[in-house]
Tab-separated table of C-alpha atoms in Angstrom:
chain	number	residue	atom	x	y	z
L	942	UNK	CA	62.359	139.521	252.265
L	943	UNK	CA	64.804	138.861	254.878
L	944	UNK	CA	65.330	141.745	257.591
L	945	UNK	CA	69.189	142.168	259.272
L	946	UNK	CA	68.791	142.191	263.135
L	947	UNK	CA	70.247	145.905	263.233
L	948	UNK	CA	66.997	146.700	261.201
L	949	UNK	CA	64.761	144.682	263.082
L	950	UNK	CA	64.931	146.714	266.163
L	951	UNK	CA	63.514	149.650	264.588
L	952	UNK	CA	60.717	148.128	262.787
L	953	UNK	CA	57.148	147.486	263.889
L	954	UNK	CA	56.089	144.017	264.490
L	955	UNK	CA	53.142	142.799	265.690
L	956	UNK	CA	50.746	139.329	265.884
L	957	UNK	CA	47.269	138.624	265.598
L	958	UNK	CA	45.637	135.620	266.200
L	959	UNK	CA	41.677	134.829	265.390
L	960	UNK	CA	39.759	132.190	265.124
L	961	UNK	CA	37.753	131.186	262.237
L	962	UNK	CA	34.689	133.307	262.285
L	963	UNK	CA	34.252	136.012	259.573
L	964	UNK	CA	32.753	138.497	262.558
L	965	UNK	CA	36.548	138.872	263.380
L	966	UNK	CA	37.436	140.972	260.527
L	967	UNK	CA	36.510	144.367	261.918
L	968	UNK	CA	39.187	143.382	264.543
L	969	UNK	CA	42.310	142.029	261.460
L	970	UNK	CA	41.282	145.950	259.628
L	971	UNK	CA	42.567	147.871	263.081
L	972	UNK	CA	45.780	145.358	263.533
L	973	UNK	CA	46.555	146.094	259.085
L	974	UNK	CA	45.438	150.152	260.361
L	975	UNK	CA	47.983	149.988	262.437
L	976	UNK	CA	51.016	148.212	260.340
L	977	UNK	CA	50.284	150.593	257.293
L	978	UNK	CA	50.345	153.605	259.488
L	979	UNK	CA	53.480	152.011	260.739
L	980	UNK	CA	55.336	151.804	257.424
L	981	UNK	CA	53.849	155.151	256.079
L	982	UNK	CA	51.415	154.097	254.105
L	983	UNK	CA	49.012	156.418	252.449
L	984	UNK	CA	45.445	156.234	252.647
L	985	UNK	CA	44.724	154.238	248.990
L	986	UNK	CA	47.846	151.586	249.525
L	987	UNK	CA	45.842	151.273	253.344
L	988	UNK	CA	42.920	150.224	251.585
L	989	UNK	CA	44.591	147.847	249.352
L	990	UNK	CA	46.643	146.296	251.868
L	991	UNK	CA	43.559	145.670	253.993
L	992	UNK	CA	41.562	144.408	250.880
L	993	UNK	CA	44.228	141.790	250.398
L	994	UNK	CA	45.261	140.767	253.610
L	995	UNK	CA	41.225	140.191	254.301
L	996	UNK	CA	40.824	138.286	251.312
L	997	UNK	CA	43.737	136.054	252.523
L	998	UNK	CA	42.799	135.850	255.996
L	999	UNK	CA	39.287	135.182	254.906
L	1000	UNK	CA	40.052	132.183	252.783
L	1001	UNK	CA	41.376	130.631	255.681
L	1002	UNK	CA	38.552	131.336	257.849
L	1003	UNK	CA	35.999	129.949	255.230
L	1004	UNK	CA	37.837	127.152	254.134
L	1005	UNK	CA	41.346	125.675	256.079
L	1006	UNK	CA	39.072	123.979	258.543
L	1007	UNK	CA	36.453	121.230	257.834
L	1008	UNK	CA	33.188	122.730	258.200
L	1009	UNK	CA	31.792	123.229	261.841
L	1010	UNK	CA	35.447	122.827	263.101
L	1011	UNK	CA	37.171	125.546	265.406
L	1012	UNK	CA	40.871	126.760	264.301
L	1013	UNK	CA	43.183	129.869	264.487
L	1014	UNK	CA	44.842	131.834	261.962
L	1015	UNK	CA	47.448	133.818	262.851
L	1016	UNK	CA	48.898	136.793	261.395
L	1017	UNK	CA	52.301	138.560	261.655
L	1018	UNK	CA	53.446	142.078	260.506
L	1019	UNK	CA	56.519	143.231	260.178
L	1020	UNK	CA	56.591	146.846	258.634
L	1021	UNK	CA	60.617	147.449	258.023
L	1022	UNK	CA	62.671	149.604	255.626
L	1023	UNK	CA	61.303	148.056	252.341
L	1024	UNK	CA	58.053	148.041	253.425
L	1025	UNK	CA	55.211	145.680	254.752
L	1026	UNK	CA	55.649	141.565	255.325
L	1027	UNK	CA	52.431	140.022	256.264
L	1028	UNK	CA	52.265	136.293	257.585
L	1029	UNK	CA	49.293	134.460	257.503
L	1030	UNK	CA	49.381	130.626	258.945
L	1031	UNK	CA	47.157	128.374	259.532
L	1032	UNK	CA	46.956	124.524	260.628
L	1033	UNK	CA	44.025	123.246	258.509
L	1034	UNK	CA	44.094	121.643	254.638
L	1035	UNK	CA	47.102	122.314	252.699
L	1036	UNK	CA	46.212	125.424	250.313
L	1037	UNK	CA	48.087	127.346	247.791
L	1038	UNK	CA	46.210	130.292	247.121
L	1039	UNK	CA	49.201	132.043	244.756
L	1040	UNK	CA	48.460	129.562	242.423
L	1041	UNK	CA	44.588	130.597	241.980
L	1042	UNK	CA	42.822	133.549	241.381
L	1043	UNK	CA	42.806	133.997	237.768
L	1044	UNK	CA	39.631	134.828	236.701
L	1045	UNK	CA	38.165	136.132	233.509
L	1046	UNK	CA	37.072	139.415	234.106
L	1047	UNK	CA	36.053	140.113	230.313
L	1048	UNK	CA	33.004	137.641	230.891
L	1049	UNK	CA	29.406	138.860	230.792
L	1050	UNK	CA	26.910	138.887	234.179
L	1051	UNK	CA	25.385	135.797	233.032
L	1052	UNK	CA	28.757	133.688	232.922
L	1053	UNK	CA	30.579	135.330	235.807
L	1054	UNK	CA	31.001	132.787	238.445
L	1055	UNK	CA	30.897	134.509	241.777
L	1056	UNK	CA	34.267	132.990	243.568
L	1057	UNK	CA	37.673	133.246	242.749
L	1058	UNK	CA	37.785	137.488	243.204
L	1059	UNK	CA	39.459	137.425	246.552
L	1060	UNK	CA	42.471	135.998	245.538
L	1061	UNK	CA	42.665	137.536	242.590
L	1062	UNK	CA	42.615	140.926	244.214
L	1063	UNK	CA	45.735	139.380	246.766
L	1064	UNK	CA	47.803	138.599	244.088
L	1065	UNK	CA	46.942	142.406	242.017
L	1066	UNK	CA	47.655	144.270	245.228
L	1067	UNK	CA	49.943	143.056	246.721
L	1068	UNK	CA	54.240	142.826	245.500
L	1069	UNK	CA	54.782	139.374	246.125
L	1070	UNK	CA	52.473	136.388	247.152
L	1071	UNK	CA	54.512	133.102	248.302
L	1072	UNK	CA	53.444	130.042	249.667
L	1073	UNK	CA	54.644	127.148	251.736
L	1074	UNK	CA	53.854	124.037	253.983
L	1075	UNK	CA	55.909	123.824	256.863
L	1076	UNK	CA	55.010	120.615	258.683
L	1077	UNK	CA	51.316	120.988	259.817
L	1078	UNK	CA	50.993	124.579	258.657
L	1079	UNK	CA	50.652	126.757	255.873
L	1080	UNK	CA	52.532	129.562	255.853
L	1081	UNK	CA	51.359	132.900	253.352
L	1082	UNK	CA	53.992	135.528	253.028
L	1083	UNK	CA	52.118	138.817	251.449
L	1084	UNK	CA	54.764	141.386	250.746
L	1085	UNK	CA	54.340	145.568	249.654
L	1086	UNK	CA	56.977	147.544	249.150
L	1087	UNK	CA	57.267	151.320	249.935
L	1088	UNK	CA	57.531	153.328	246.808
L	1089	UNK	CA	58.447	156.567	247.995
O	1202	UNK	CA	28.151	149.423	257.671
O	1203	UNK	CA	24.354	150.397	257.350
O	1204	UNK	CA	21.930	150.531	254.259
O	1205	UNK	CA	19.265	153.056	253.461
O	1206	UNK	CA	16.289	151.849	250.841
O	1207	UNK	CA	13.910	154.208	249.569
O	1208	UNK	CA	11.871	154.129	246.012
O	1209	UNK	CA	12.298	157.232	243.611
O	1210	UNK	CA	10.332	157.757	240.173
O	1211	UNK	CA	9.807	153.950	239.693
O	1212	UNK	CA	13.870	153.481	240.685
O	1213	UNK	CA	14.730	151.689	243.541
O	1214	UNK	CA	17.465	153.132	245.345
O	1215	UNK	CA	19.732	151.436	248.213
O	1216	UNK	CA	22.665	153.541	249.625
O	1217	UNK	CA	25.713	151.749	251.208
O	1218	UNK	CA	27.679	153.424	254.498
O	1219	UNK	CA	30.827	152.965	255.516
O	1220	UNK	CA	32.701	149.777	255.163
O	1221	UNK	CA	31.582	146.400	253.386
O	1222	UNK	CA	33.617	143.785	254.831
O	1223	UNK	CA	33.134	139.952	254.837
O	1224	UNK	CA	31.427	140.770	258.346
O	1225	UNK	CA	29.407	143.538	257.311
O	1226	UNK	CA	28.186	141.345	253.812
O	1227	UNK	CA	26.257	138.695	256.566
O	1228	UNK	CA	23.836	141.622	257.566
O	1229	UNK	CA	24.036	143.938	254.015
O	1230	UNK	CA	23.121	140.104	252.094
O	1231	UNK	CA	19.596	140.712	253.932
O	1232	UNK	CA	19.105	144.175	253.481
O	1233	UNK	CA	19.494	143.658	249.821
O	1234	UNK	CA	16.913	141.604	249.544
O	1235	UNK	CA	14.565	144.042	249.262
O	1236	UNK	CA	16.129	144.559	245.741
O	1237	UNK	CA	15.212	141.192	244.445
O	1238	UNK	CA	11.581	142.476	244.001
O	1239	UNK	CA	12.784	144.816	241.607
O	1240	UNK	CA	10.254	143.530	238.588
O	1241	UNK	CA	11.888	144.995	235.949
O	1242	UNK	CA	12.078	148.509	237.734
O	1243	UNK	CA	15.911	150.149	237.638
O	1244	UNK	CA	18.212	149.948	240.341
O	1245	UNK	CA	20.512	152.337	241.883
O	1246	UNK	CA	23.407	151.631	244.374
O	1247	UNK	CA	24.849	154.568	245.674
O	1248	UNK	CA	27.720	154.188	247.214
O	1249	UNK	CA	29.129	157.653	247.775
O	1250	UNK	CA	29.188	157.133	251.054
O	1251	UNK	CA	31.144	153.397	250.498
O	1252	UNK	CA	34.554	152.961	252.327
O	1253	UNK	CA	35.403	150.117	252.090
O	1254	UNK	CA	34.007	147.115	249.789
O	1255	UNK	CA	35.972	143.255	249.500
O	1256	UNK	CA	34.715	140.392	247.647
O	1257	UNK	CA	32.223	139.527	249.746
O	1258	UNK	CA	30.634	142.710	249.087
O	1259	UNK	CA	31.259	142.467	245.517
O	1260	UNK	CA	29.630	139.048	245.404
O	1261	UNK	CA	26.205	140.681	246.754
O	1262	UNK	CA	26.563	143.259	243.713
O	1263	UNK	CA	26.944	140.407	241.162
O	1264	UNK	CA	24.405	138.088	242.757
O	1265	UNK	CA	21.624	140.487	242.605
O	1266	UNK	CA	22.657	141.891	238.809
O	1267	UNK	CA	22.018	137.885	238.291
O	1268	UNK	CA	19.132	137.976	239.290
O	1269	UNK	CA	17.751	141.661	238.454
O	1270	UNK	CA	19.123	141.510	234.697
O	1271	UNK	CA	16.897	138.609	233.532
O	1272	UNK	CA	13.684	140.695	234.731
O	1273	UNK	CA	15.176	143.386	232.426
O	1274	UNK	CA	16.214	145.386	235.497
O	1275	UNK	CA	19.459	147.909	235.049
O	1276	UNK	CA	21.600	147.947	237.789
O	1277	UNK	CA	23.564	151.055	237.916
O	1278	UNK	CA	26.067	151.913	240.649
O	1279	UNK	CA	27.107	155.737	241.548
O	1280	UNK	CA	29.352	157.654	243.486
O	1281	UNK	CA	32.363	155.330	243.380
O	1282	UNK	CA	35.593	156.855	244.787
O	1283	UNK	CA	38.851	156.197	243.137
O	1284	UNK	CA	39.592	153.591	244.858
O	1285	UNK	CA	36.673	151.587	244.613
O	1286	UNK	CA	36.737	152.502	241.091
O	1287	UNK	CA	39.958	150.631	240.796
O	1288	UNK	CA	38.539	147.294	242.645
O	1289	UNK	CA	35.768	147.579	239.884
O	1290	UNK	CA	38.190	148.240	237.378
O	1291	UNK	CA	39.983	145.345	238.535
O	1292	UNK	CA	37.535	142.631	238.906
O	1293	UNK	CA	35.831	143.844	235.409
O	1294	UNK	CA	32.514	145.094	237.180
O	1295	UNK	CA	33.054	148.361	235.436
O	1296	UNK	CA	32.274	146.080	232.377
O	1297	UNK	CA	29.346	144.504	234.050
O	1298	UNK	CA	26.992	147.733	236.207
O	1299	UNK	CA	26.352	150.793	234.412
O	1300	UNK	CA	28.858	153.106	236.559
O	1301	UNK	CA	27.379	156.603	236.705
């Protein structure tokens, strides 16, 4: 989603950088609070949009970086006319999450493997997932549109 | 996030509060492990007070109905609101707990 400059100056944008720790997350669910509030989200499409945006920014945290390593991700919000653009980047292991996350839910207890749900739940929730590597980083666009 | 645990007519009973984030599963992992013991005794998760639950949260729920079904446990989960209903919808849980 591209946004003209005339439309940028109305919209809400703001950036969020954490490191890798999972203790974070409290801290990422006030910063999406605040971007769905922003676009005019209601309270279900809040939930969603923190349930995938966690599960994104989570992936990174548990796996961009090698084990016992320190790095950022950083996320960007734009919420605009159409709705809400989330950017999530990162400078660890290249990683296309919009290509994962199918997982067959019709399986019994016994043969359910327990990964692969975040991203799954990403992709359902959100619009559009897109992916790309931009020199050192990896760059997650998350779009959801306003339907009203 | 906080847990309550109590045993009820040979049921063991764990209540969930508030929300059950990937920071919140470190500490709620533990609490739950109280529900390992189950021997064959029925489980309830009530989660009418639940706001919030992501995979990490829904990992804990799977991981103990792997272990509690084998020792002929039932794992039911109540008080669901729509919209966690729809993350268990999604994920195929609904298939998996006995929602009640």
């Amino acid at each position: 989603m591209s946004i003209s400059d005339k439309k940028s100056e109305k919209c809400f944008r703001s950036n969020l950088t954490l490191p890798n720790n999972v203790q974070e997350v409290p801290r990422l669910a006030e910063f999406v609070d605040a971007a769905c509030e922003a676009v005019g989200f209601d309270m279900s499409t809040t939930m969603q949009m923190n349930l995938a945006i966690e599960e994104a920014v989570v992936n990174v945290m548990d796996y961009a970086y090698p084990p016992g390593t320190k790095g950022d991700v950083c996320i960007e919000a734009v919420a605009g006319e159409e709705g809400l653009v989330v950017i999530i980047s990162d400078t660890g292991a290249p990683f296309d999450p919009t290509t994962r996350g199918e997982v067959d839910t019709t399986l019994s207890a016994e043969e359910r493997s327990i990964g692969g749900l975040g991203i799954m739940l990403m992709r359902r929730y959100m619009d559009s997932t897109e992916y790309r590597r931009e020199g050192d980083r990896n760059i997650l666009t998350l779009t959801k549109k306003r339907t009203n | 996030m906080k847990t309550t645990f109590k045993e009820e007519n040979n049921q063991l009973v764990m209540a969930f509060y508030g929300r059950l984030d990937t920071a919140a599963a470190v500490q709620t992992e533990k609490d739950m492990q109280v529900l390992y013991n189950c021997d064959g005794r029925d489980i309830m998760l009530d989660c009418n007070n639940l706001e919030y639950i992501s995979s990490s949260g829904l990992r804990l729920f799977l991981g103990l109905l792997k272990v509690a079904k084998p020792k002929g446990s039932r794992v039911c989960i109540s008080g669901l609101s729509n919209d966690l209903r729809q993350v268990f919808n999604m994920t195929g849980f609904t298939n998996l707990f006995e929602i009640v």
